[in-house]
Short mmCIF file of C-alpha atoms in Angstrom, two decimals:
data_model
loop_
_atom_site.label_atom_id
_atom_site.label_comp_id
_atom_site.label_asym_id
_atom_site.label_seq_id
_atom_site.Cartn_x
_atom_site.Cartn_y
_atom_site.Cartn_z
CA MET A 20 23.81 113.44 72.18
CA PRO A 21 22.93 115.76 75.11
CA ALA A 22 25.70 117.89 76.54
CA LYS A 23 27.55 116.66 79.59
CA LYS A 24 27.28 118.92 82.64
CA ILE A 25 29.30 119.56 85.77
CA MET A 26 28.65 122.14 88.48
CA ILE A 27 30.96 124.12 90.77
CA GLN A 28 29.52 125.12 94.13
CA GLY A 29 31.37 126.77 97.01
CA THR A 30 31.26 126.73 100.79
CA MET A 31 31.04 130.55 100.74
CA SER A 32 31.20 133.58 98.48
CA ASN A 33 34.60 134.30 96.91
CA SER A 34 35.80 130.72 97.37
CA GLY A 35 36.97 130.70 93.75
CA LYS A 36 33.93 129.31 91.93
CA SER A 37 34.06 131.79 89.03
CA PHE A 38 37.76 131.26 88.36
CA LEU A 39 37.43 127.48 88.63
CA VAL A 40 34.58 127.51 86.09
CA ALA A 41 36.78 129.64 83.79
CA ALA A 42 39.66 127.19 84.25
CA LEU A 43 37.53 124.15 83.39
CA CYS A 44 36.06 125.95 80.37
CA ARG A 45 39.61 126.59 79.15
CA ILE A 46 40.78 123.04 79.88
CA PHE A 47 37.84 121.41 78.09
CA ARG A 48 38.38 123.76 75.15
CA GLN A 49 42.07 122.79 75.05
CA ASP A 50 41.02 119.14 75.12
CA GLY A 51 38.88 119.63 72.04
CA TYR A 52 35.38 119.94 73.53
CA GLY A 53 32.96 122.74 72.72
CA THR A 54 32.27 124.23 76.16
CA ALA A 55 30.09 126.96 77.63
CA PRO A 56 29.61 128.43 81.14
CA PHE A 57 26.21 128.80 82.81
CA LYS A 58 25.00 130.57 85.94
CA SER A 59 21.23 130.64 86.38
CA GLN A 60 21.22 133.62 88.76
CA ASN A 61 24.08 135.99 89.41
CA MET A 62 24.26 138.92 91.83
CA ALA A 63 26.95 141.37 90.78
CA LEU A 64 27.51 145.02 89.94
CA ASN A 65 30.08 144.23 87.24
CA SER A 66 28.14 143.43 84.09
CA TYR A 67 28.73 142.95 80.38
CA ILE A 68 26.79 143.82 77.25
CA THR A 69 26.52 141.06 74.63
CA GLU A 70 26.73 141.71 70.90
CA ASP A 71 22.93 141.85 70.71
CA GLY A 72 22.73 144.48 73.47
CA LEU A 73 21.72 142.27 76.41
CA GLU A 74 23.17 142.46 79.93
CA ILE A 75 24.79 139.55 81.76
CA GLY A 76 27.22 139.08 84.63
CA ARG A 77 30.83 139.99 83.89
CA ALA A 78 32.03 136.63 85.22
CA GLN A 79 30.07 134.69 82.61
CA ALA A 80 31.54 136.87 79.85
CA MET A 81 35.01 136.17 81.23
CA GLN A 82 34.29 132.43 81.36
CA ALA A 83 33.02 132.48 77.79
CA GLU A 84 36.25 134.17 76.70
CA ALA A 85 38.17 131.39 78.46
CA ALA A 86 36.11 128.88 76.48
CA GLY A 87 36.87 130.73 73.25
CA ILE A 88 33.23 131.59 72.49
CA ARG A 89 31.07 134.70 72.34
CA PRO A 90 29.14 135.56 75.52
CA THR A 91 25.36 135.24 75.19
CA VAL A 92 22.44 135.96 77.50
CA ASP A 93 21.75 132.20 77.82
CA MET A 94 24.88 131.91 79.95
CA ASN A 95 23.30 134.09 82.68
CA PRO A 96 19.52 134.37 82.26
CA ILE A 97 18.97 136.20 85.58
CA LEU A 98 21.19 139.02 86.88
CA LEU A 99 20.58 140.90 90.13
CA LYS A 100 22.26 144.29 90.52
CA PRO A 101 21.97 145.57 94.11
CA VAL A 102 20.61 149.10 94.42
CA SER A 103 20.33 149.06 98.23
CA HIS A 104 20.79 146.73 101.20
CA MET A 105 17.20 145.58 100.73
CA GLY A 106 16.71 145.30 96.97
CA SER A 107 18.10 144.87 93.46
CA GLN A 108 17.48 145.71 89.87
CA VAL A 109 16.26 142.41 88.40
CA ILE A 110 17.45 141.68 84.86
CA VAL A 111 15.80 138.74 83.07
CA ARG A 112 17.24 137.53 79.79
CA GLY A 113 19.34 140.67 79.58
CA GLU A 114 16.53 143.20 80.06
CA VAL A 115 15.35 145.09 83.14
CA ALA A 116 12.27 143.56 84.79
CA GLY A 117 12.20 146.16 87.58
CA ASN A 118 13.62 147.11 90.97
CA TRP A 119 12.41 144.60 93.56
CA LYS A 120 12.87 144.25 97.28
CA ALA A 121 14.64 141.06 98.33
CA MET A 122 11.48 139.45 99.76
CA ASP A 123 9.46 140.28 96.64
CA TYR A 124 12.07 138.62 94.43
CA TYR A 125 12.29 135.61 96.75
CA LYS A 126 8.53 135.06 96.46
CA ARG A 127 8.53 135.41 92.66
CA LYS A 128 11.74 133.74 91.55
CA LEU A 129 10.31 130.24 91.00
CA ARG A 130 8.41 131.69 88.05
CA PHE A 131 11.78 132.07 86.31
CA ILE A 132 12.46 128.33 86.23
CA PRO A 133 11.12 128.01 82.64
CA VAL A 134 13.43 130.88 81.57
CA ILE A 135 16.39 129.13 83.20
CA ARG A 136 15.51 125.73 81.73
CA GLN A 137 15.11 127.14 78.22
CA ALA A 138 18.45 129.00 78.39
CA LEU A 139 20.26 125.83 79.49
CA GLU A 140 18.56 123.77 76.78
CA ARG A 141 19.72 126.20 74.09
CA LEU A 142 23.31 125.87 75.32
CA GLU A 143 23.00 122.07 75.40
CA GLU A 144 22.07 122.12 71.72
CA GLN A 145 25.25 124.00 70.83
CA TYR A 146 27.97 122.62 73.13
CA GLU A 147 29.35 119.30 74.32
CA VAL A 148 30.12 120.36 77.91
CA ILE A 149 28.34 122.89 80.14
CA VAL A 150 30.13 124.09 83.30
CA LEU A 151 27.58 125.43 85.77
CA GLU A 152 28.34 127.80 88.64
CA GLY A 153 26.48 128.11 91.94
CA ALA A 154 26.21 131.23 94.10
CA GLY A 155 27.23 131.80 97.70
CA SER A 156 26.77 128.49 99.52
CA PRO A 157 24.30 125.62 99.09
CA ALA A 158 24.14 125.40 102.90
CA GLU A 159 22.00 128.54 103.22
CA ILE A 160 19.16 126.45 104.59
CA ASN A 161 16.83 129.44 104.94
CA LEU A 162 16.82 129.76 101.14
CA ARG A 163 16.56 126.06 100.26
CA GLU A 164 12.83 126.03 99.48
CA HIS A 165 13.09 128.40 96.50
CA ASP A 166 16.66 127.62 95.42
CA ILE A 167 17.30 128.03 91.70
CA VAL A 168 21.08 128.50 91.69
CA ASN A 169 22.74 125.82 93.87
CA MET A 170 21.31 122.36 94.62
CA GLY A 171 18.00 123.33 93.04
CA MET A 172 19.89 124.06 89.82
CA SER A 173 21.95 120.87 90.12
CA ARG A 174 18.69 118.92 90.37
CA LEU A 175 17.12 120.80 87.46
CA ALA A 176 20.15 120.18 85.23
CA ASP A 177 20.96 116.73 86.67
CA ALA A 178 24.54 117.97 87.08
CA PRO A 179 27.11 116.38 89.43
CA VAL A 180 28.70 118.87 91.83
CA LEU A 181 32.28 119.69 92.81
CA LEU A 182 32.36 121.57 96.14
CA VAL A 183 35.20 124.07 96.57
CA GLY A 184 36.47 125.56 99.84
CA ASP A 185 38.88 128.46 100.41
CA ILE A 186 41.74 127.40 102.70
CA ASP A 187 43.31 130.87 102.68
CA ARG A 188 40.57 132.16 105.00
CA GLY A 189 41.06 129.28 107.44
CA GLY A 190 38.66 126.59 108.61
CA VAL A 191 38.40 124.88 105.24
CA PHE A 192 37.74 121.40 106.65
CA ALA A 193 35.02 122.73 108.93
CA SER A 194 33.41 124.64 106.07
CA LEU A 195 33.47 121.61 103.76
CA TYR A 196 32.12 119.28 106.47
CA GLY A 197 29.50 121.75 107.67
CA THR A 198 28.29 122.51 104.16
CA VAL A 199 27.83 118.86 103.27
CA MET A 200 26.17 117.94 106.57
CA LEU A 201 23.62 120.77 106.30
CA LEU A 202 22.39 119.37 102.98
CA GLU A 203 19.58 116.87 102.54
CA PRO A 204 20.71 113.28 101.79
CA GLU A 205 19.67 113.57 98.13
CA GLU A 206 21.69 116.80 97.84
CA ARG A 207 24.78 115.27 99.47
CA ALA A 208 24.64 112.46 96.92
CA ARG A 209 25.07 115.05 94.16
CA ILE A 210 28.51 116.09 95.45
CA LYS A 211 31.06 113.92 93.64
CA GLY A 212 34.27 115.66 94.63
CA LEU A 213 35.84 118.18 97.02
CA ILE A 214 38.36 120.84 96.02
CA ILE A 215 40.56 122.92 98.30
CA ASN A 216 41.47 126.27 96.77
CA LYS A 217 44.07 129.00 97.44
CA PHE A 218 46.55 126.76 99.25
CA ARG A 219 49.94 128.07 100.35
CA GLY A 220 52.81 125.93 101.62
CA ASP A 221 53.78 122.25 101.66
CA LYS A 222 50.94 120.00 100.52
CA THR A 223 52.32 117.02 102.46
CA LEU A 224 51.30 118.79 105.69
CA LEU A 225 47.73 118.79 104.37
CA GLU A 226 47.59 115.09 103.51
CA PRO A 227 46.29 113.80 106.90
CA GLY A 228 43.42 116.27 106.74
CA LEU A 229 42.58 115.26 103.18
CA ARG A 230 42.34 111.59 104.18
CA MET A 231 40.23 112.39 107.23
CA ILE A 232 37.71 114.60 105.38
CA GLU A 233 37.34 111.89 102.71
CA GLN A 234 36.64 109.29 105.40
CA MET A 235 34.16 111.50 107.26
CA LEU A 236 32.18 112.55 104.18
CA GLN A 237 32.81 109.57 101.89
CA ILE A 238 33.53 112.05 99.08
CA PRO A 239 36.95 112.11 97.35
CA VAL A 240 39.19 115.16 97.34
CA VAL A 241 39.83 115.68 93.62
CA GLY A 242 42.40 118.43 93.98
CA VAL A 243 44.25 121.07 95.98
CA ILE A 244 44.82 124.25 93.98
CA PRO A 245 47.72 126.45 95.09
CA MET A 246 47.50 130.21 95.26
CA GLY A 247 48.52 131.62 91.89
CA GLU A 248 49.27 135.07 90.54
CA ILE A 249 46.73 135.15 87.73
CA ASP A 250 45.09 138.39 86.65
CA LEU A 251 41.52 137.97 85.43
CA ASP A 252 38.47 140.24 85.56
CA ASP A 253 36.94 140.26 89.03
CA GLU A 254 33.21 139.92 89.50
CA ASP A 255 32.16 142.02 92.46
CA SER A 256 33.01 144.12 95.49
CA LEU A 257 34.81 141.20 97.19
CA ALA A 258 37.63 141.52 94.65
CA GLU A 259 41.01 141.75 96.35
CA ARG A 260 42.22 144.48 94.00
CA LEU A 261 39.71 146.89 95.57
CA ASN A 262 41.65 146.64 98.84
CA GLN A 263 44.72 148.07 97.12
CA THR A 264 44.86 151.42 98.90
CA GLU A 265 48.58 152.21 98.99
CA ARG A 266 51.08 152.86 96.22
CA LYS A 267 51.22 149.34 94.84
CA SER A 268 50.73 147.79 91.45
CA ASN A 269 51.19 144.28 90.11
CA GLY A 270 52.59 143.23 93.48
CA VAL A 271 55.33 145.87 93.43
CA LYS A 272 55.43 148.37 96.29
CA GLU A 273 56.69 151.92 95.80
CA LYS A 274 57.67 151.81 92.16
CA ALA A 275 60.14 154.34 90.80
CA LEU A 276 59.36 157.85 92.02
CA SER A 277 58.40 158.76 88.47
CA ALA A 278 55.48 156.29 88.50
CA LEU A 279 52.06 157.80 87.86
CA ASP A 280 49.72 157.82 90.84
CA ILE A 281 46.14 157.05 89.76
CA VAL A 282 43.30 156.92 92.27
CA VAL A 283 39.95 155.22 91.65
CA ILE A 284 37.29 156.32 94.13
CA ARG A 285 35.79 153.15 95.59
CA LEU A 286 32.15 154.20 95.66
CA PRO A 287 29.75 152.15 97.85
CA HIS A 288 27.94 150.84 94.74
CA ILE A 289 30.98 150.76 92.42
CA SER A 290 30.35 148.84 89.22
CA ASN A 291 32.38 147.73 86.21
CA PHE A 292 35.69 148.54 87.89
CA THR A 293 37.28 146.15 85.39
CA ASP A 294 37.44 149.29 83.22
CA PHE A 295 40.68 150.18 84.99
CA ASN A 296 42.49 146.83 85.03
CA VAL A 297 44.40 147.74 81.88
CA LEU A 298 45.79 150.89 83.52
CA GLU A 299 46.84 148.94 86.60
CA ARG A 300 48.84 146.52 84.44
CA HIS A 301 50.99 149.24 82.89
CA PRO A 302 54.57 149.22 84.26
CA GLY A 303 54.55 152.98 84.86
CA VAL A 304 51.35 153.14 86.93
CA CYS A 305 50.52 152.82 90.61
CA LEU A 306 46.73 152.44 90.76
CA ARG A 307 44.92 152.42 94.10
CA TYR A 308 41.32 152.40 95.35
CA VAL A 309 40.36 155.03 97.92
CA THR A 310 37.43 155.38 100.32
CA GLN A 311 38.94 157.79 102.86
CA LEU A 312 39.87 161.45 102.50
CA SER A 313 43.19 160.87 104.28
CA ARG A 314 44.28 158.42 101.55
CA LEU A 315 43.43 160.62 98.59
CA LYS A 316 46.58 162.82 98.73
CA LYS A 317 47.48 164.54 95.42
CA PRO A 318 47.33 161.93 92.64
CA ASP A 319 48.06 162.64 89.00
CA LEU A 320 44.62 161.34 88.01
CA ILE A 321 41.38 160.75 89.92
CA ILE A 322 38.82 158.41 88.37
CA LEU A 323 35.16 158.48 89.36
CA PRO A 324 33.96 154.99 88.29
CA GLY A 325 30.60 153.58 87.33
CA THR A 326 28.00 153.03 90.03
CA LYS A 327 24.58 151.40 90.30
CA SER A 328 23.33 154.28 92.51
CA THR A 329 24.70 157.61 91.27
CA MET A 330 22.78 159.95 93.57
CA ALA A 331 23.32 157.84 96.70
CA ASP A 332 27.04 157.55 95.98
CA LEU A 333 27.33 161.28 95.31
CA THR A 334 25.78 161.85 98.74
CA TRP A 335 28.43 159.53 100.22
CA LEU A 336 31.17 161.39 98.32
CA ARG A 337 29.87 164.61 99.86
CA GLU A 338 29.64 163.23 103.39
CA THR A 339 33.18 161.84 103.35
CA GLY A 340 34.70 165.15 102.24
CA LEU A 341 36.04 163.52 99.09
CA GLU A 342 33.89 165.65 96.78
CA GLU A 343 35.29 168.91 98.15
CA ALA A 344 38.86 167.59 97.97
CA ILE A 345 38.48 166.33 94.39
CA CYS A 346 36.99 169.64 93.23
CA ARG A 347 39.78 171.57 94.95
CA LEU A 348 42.50 169.42 93.36
CA ALA A 349 40.89 169.94 89.95
CA GLU A 350 40.51 173.70 90.49
CA GLU A 351 44.13 174.06 91.60
CA LYS A 352 45.25 171.96 88.60
CA ARG A 353 46.97 169.43 90.85
CA SER A 354 44.96 166.43 89.61
CA ARG A 355 43.07 165.57 86.46
CA VAL A 356 39.64 163.97 86.81
CA ILE A 357 37.90 161.39 84.61
CA GLY A 358 34.36 160.14 85.21
CA ILE A 359 32.96 156.98 83.62
CA CYS A 360 29.21 156.37 83.42
CA GLY A 361 27.83 157.14 86.93
CA GLY A 362 31.03 159.02 87.73
CA TYR A 363 30.45 161.12 84.61
CA GLN A 364 26.91 161.91 85.76
CA MET A 365 28.22 163.16 89.11
CA MET A 366 30.60 165.65 87.47
CA GLY A 367 27.87 167.96 86.11
CA GLU A 368 25.92 170.73 87.77
CA TRP A 369 22.57 168.99 88.27
CA LEU A 370 21.01 165.53 88.38
CA SER A 371 17.25 165.20 87.92
CA ASP A 372 15.13 162.09 88.55
CA PRO A 373 11.53 162.84 87.46
CA ASP A 374 10.44 159.17 87.37
CA GLY A 375 12.11 157.99 90.58
CA VAL A 376 14.65 155.78 88.79
CA GLU A 377 17.33 156.38 91.44
CA GLY A 378 15.17 157.18 94.44
CA GLU A 379 12.37 159.57 95.29
CA LYS A 380 10.23 160.58 92.32
CA GLY A 381 10.91 164.12 91.15
CA SER A 382 14.14 164.52 93.14
CA VAL A 383 16.79 166.99 91.99
CA MET A 384 20.37 166.98 93.25
CA ARG A 385 23.30 169.35 92.87
CA GLY A 386 26.27 167.80 91.10
CA MET A 387 29.99 168.36 91.62
CA GLY A 388 30.08 171.28 89.21
CA LEU A 389 33.19 170.12 87.38
CA MET A 390 31.40 170.54 84.05
CA PRO A 391 28.51 172.71 82.79
CA ALA A 392 26.33 169.64 82.32
CA GLU A 393 23.11 168.12 83.59
CA THR A 394 21.86 164.54 83.80
CA LEU A 395 18.23 163.53 83.37
CA PHE A 396 17.49 159.99 84.56
CA ALA A 397 15.01 157.92 82.55
CA ARG A 398 13.37 154.51 82.91
CA GLN A 399 14.70 153.28 79.58
CA LYS A 400 18.10 151.62 80.02
CA THR A 401 20.76 152.19 77.37
CA ARG A 402 22.55 148.89 76.65
CA THR A 403 24.77 148.71 73.63
CA ARG A 404 28.19 147.75 72.33
CA ILE A 405 29.35 150.62 70.17
CA ALA A 406 32.31 152.09 68.32
CA GLY A 407 33.27 155.69 67.74
CA ALA A 408 36.12 158.10 67.20
CA LEU A 409 38.08 160.21 69.67
CA SER A 410 38.91 163.67 68.37
CA GLY A 411 42.58 164.44 67.86
CA GLU A 412 41.87 167.78 69.52
CA SER A 413 41.38 166.17 72.93
CA ARG A 414 43.85 167.52 75.48
CA MET A 415 43.22 164.76 78.04
CA PHE A 416 44.26 162.20 75.41
CA ALA A 417 46.73 164.38 73.52
CA GLY A 418 48.55 162.83 70.59
CA ASN A 419 45.71 161.01 68.86
CA GLU A 420 44.66 161.72 65.30
CA ARG A 421 40.96 160.93 65.55
CA GLU A 422 41.57 157.56 67.21
CA ALA A 423 39.00 154.79 66.72
CA VAL A 424 37.49 153.57 70.00
CA GLU A 425 34.99 150.92 71.02
CA GLY A 426 33.28 149.87 74.23
CA TYR A 427 29.83 149.43 75.70
CA GLU A 428 27.18 151.51 77.46
CA ILE A 429 25.01 150.52 80.46
CA HIS A 430 23.15 153.47 81.95
CA MET A 431 19.74 154.94 82.70
CA GLY A 432 19.68 158.58 81.71
CA GLU A 433 21.31 161.15 79.47
CA THR A 434 24.00 163.74 80.20
CA ARG A 435 24.20 166.91 78.13
CA LEU A 436 25.71 170.36 78.22
CA THR A 437 23.61 172.75 80.26
CA ASP A 438 21.31 174.94 78.16
CA GLY A 439 23.00 178.18 77.19
CA ARG A 440 26.50 176.88 77.97
CA ALA A 441 27.12 174.72 74.90
CA GLY A 442 28.79 177.52 73.00
CA ASP A 443 31.14 178.75 75.70
CA GLY A 444 34.10 177.03 74.04
CA GLN A 445 35.36 175.66 77.34
CA THR A 446 33.55 172.33 77.47
CA VAL A 447 33.12 170.25 74.32
CA TYR A 448 32.40 166.69 73.20
CA ARG A 449 35.48 164.74 72.08
CA ILE A 450 33.92 161.40 71.05
CA THR A 451 31.54 160.86 68.16
CA LEU A 452 29.77 157.51 68.40
CA SER A 453 28.95 155.44 65.33
CA ASP A 454 25.22 156.22 65.65
CA GLY A 455 25.97 159.96 65.59
CA ARG A 456 25.56 160.65 69.32
CA PRO A 457 28.19 162.81 71.08
CA ASP A 458 30.13 161.52 74.09
CA GLY A 459 33.40 162.26 75.86
CA MET A 460 32.71 165.65 77.44
CA GLU A 461 35.97 167.51 78.09
CA GLY A 462 36.50 170.78 79.94
CA ARG A 463 38.85 172.94 82.05
CA ASP A 464 41.61 172.98 79.46
CA GLY A 465 41.43 169.22 79.07
CA ARG A 466 41.77 168.53 82.79
CA VAL A 467 38.32 166.97 83.31
CA PHE A 468 36.71 164.36 81.08
CA GLY A 469 33.51 162.31 81.26
CA SER A 470 32.21 159.43 79.16
CA TYR A 471 29.53 156.76 79.20
CA LEU A 472 31.87 154.39 77.37
CA HIS A 473 32.91 151.40 79.49
CA GLY A 474 36.08 149.79 78.14
CA LEU A 475 37.49 153.12 76.92
CA PHE A 476 40.94 152.29 78.31
CA ASP A 477 40.92 148.84 76.70
CA ASN A 478 41.69 150.78 73.51
CA LYS A 479 45.45 150.53 73.96
CA THR A 480 46.49 153.63 72.03
CA VAL A 481 43.94 155.71 73.95
CA ALA A 482 45.27 154.46 77.31
CA GLU A 483 48.86 155.12 76.24
CA ALA A 484 47.97 158.64 75.06
CA LEU A 485 46.44 159.38 78.48
CA LEU A 486 49.42 158.04 80.42
CA LYS A 487 51.90 159.78 78.13
CA ASN A 488 50.12 163.08 78.71
CA LEU A 489 50.07 162.56 82.49
CA ALA A 490 53.77 161.68 82.50
CA ALA A 491 54.67 164.76 80.46
CA GLN A 492 52.75 166.95 82.89
CA LYS A 493 54.66 165.37 85.77
CA GLY A 494 58.00 165.74 84.02
CA ALA A 495 58.48 161.98 84.10
CA GLU A 496 59.67 159.60 81.43
CA PHE A 497 56.79 157.62 79.98
CA ALA A 498 57.10 153.83 80.13
CA LYS A 499 56.10 153.14 76.54
CA ALA A 500 54.82 149.58 76.46
CA TRP A 501 52.93 146.89 78.28
CA THR A 502 55.52 144.12 78.40
CA LEU A 503 55.78 140.42 79.03
CA ALA A 504 57.74 139.52 82.15
CA GLY A 505 61.44 139.15 81.45
CA ASN A 506 61.55 140.71 77.99
CA ARG A 507 60.47 143.74 75.99
CA LYS A 508 57.85 142.09 73.80
CA THR A 509 54.64 144.10 73.80
CA GLU A 510 51.17 142.56 73.93
CA SER A 511 47.64 143.81 73.45
CA PRO A 512 45.00 143.59 76.19
CA GLU A 513 43.48 140.64 74.31
CA GLU A 514 46.82 138.80 74.16
CA TYR A 515 47.34 139.49 77.86
CA LYS A 516 43.96 137.96 78.70
CA GLU A 517 44.64 134.87 76.60
CA ARG A 518 47.93 134.34 78.38
CA GLN A 519 46.20 134.60 81.77
CA TYR A 520 43.54 132.05 80.77
CA ASP A 521 46.27 129.61 79.74
CA LYS A 522 48.11 130.18 83.03
CA LEU A 523 44.91 129.50 84.94
CA ALA A 524 44.24 126.32 82.96
CA ASP A 525 47.79 125.07 83.58
CA LEU A 526 47.50 125.75 87.31
CA VAL A 527 44.18 123.94 87.67
CA ARG A 528 44.98 121.06 85.29
CA ASN A 529 48.15 120.31 87.25
CA SER A 530 46.25 120.46 90.56
CA LEU A 531 43.10 118.44 89.82
CA ASP A 532 42.69 114.77 89.07
CA MET A 533 41.40 115.42 85.55
CA ASN A 534 40.83 111.72 84.88
CA LYS A 535 38.45 111.74 87.87
CA ILE A 536 36.77 114.90 86.57
CA TYR A 537 36.13 113.24 83.21
CA GLU A 538 34.84 110.15 85.01
CA ILE A 539 32.38 112.32 86.96
CA LEU A 540 31.30 113.90 83.66
CA GLY A 541 30.79 110.47 82.14
CA MET A 542 33.22 111.24 79.32
CA PRO A 543 36.51 109.69 78.24
CA ALA A 544 39.59 111.74 79.10
CA PRO A 545 41.28 113.04 75.92
CA GLY A 546 44.10 110.51 76.21
CA ALA A 547 41.66 107.61 76.57
CA LYS A 548 39.57 108.90 73.68
CA LYS A 549 42.68 109.08 71.48
CA GLU A 550 43.76 105.55 72.44
CA LYS A 551 40.28 104.18 71.59
CA THR A 552 40.33 105.90 68.22
CA GLU A 553 43.78 104.48 67.42
CA GLU A 554 42.65 100.98 68.48
CA ALA A 555 39.59 101.22 66.24
CA LEU A 556 41.72 102.31 63.31
CA GLN A 557 44.13 99.40 63.87
CA GLU A 558 41.25 96.93 64.08
CA GLY A 559 39.78 98.39 60.90
#
């Protein structure tokens, strides 16, 4: 029996499509159905490496986790990672196809329809329900002709559509009405339900509008989802957490004066900022994102995150005055500095691009000089999930006895100690990866550290060792455990995620007409299926 399919499209970007797909994946899993997410084409800088070393959008990995399954490249066969305002790195079935300008990709993308169809067919063979996600808005009429992600994908998959609008931004009825009316009649017929997301207040005040929009569009409203405090991995630069610029964390302003102040530099092409979510969740941390020199101040730790455009973002860091300030704080031993992936590359003395991977062919750029290291960019992209061990001699992560670590790498290039400086005893590698490669360059008496390992802080004991060391330096008492609200029970990052997925499922299940959703799917709701089974048993 072929898998049943349902698609979530939105009136705009950031309307809640990704989270709603995750919620439905969790709900169908709870109801006993094998479920998988699918997004034919995703544009995002946050990505994920599957177990077989292929790259997909972070949102599809998160949705797969919600469904209780392993992420695979079939869930996101095409990923676009912007490298400029005019173009993206195009990743097909998890591997780099090249850097293309937007118009070049637009002209070529129909050739990927067989790739998309085959990926969806493989999922249909394995699962009972597929929850598809659109991108942006289906009402982008200038892109209709070559659409492979919204109504074009709905047609290809023969999937009914639920259209979601964000009421928190205002104008939700206009956006729902306008979106539907800009579609062709055949496309409108595919929309089987409307959803209003991120609602605050008394729903009874919304009721007249719900009745009117149903009458005008002849499409039922299948749910109003209230705003909820649920912490899941964000997909891209529209994430609200990136606007957290003051001393706040977990909704709490100005924590105890002893709280650690951690700054993540919000680079223009920041990627995989989910690396730092685990630090933000700790009760003793105030984590904020900074783009302006005036907001940097004197934090306990500065993190240079991953980026899709290392050299361009280093230029921006220089132009804003942030580079000079960060180097001065490190030199004066006021702040420690950690670089991850692209941020790690920036911290060395030189960056060389002989093949034009980042920009002009043969370009060479001075680095920040925080470490005696150099980066050589290469066309071959490193993509791997990998384990390793962190040396107990690390001073940035003091207190570990050769702690096991795991994470993933996504980068183009190699960073190494500068020739002739490897034996100076000041800068050393602190991580040995399972394939024998060194990583985790540490220098300046353990005050600067760089690594290619995304997910380093998801290793709980490593994160706690870092925070404990920072607290000791500050003369503050370290808050020892991540805790559940209202008690002192500790939980791992994995347990925390599972709890958030269940919270999301509860919120959405209680807000949607799930019987109507199952009707749209053409499947019996779990209760009806159970009743039929019991009737059959009684008759037998």
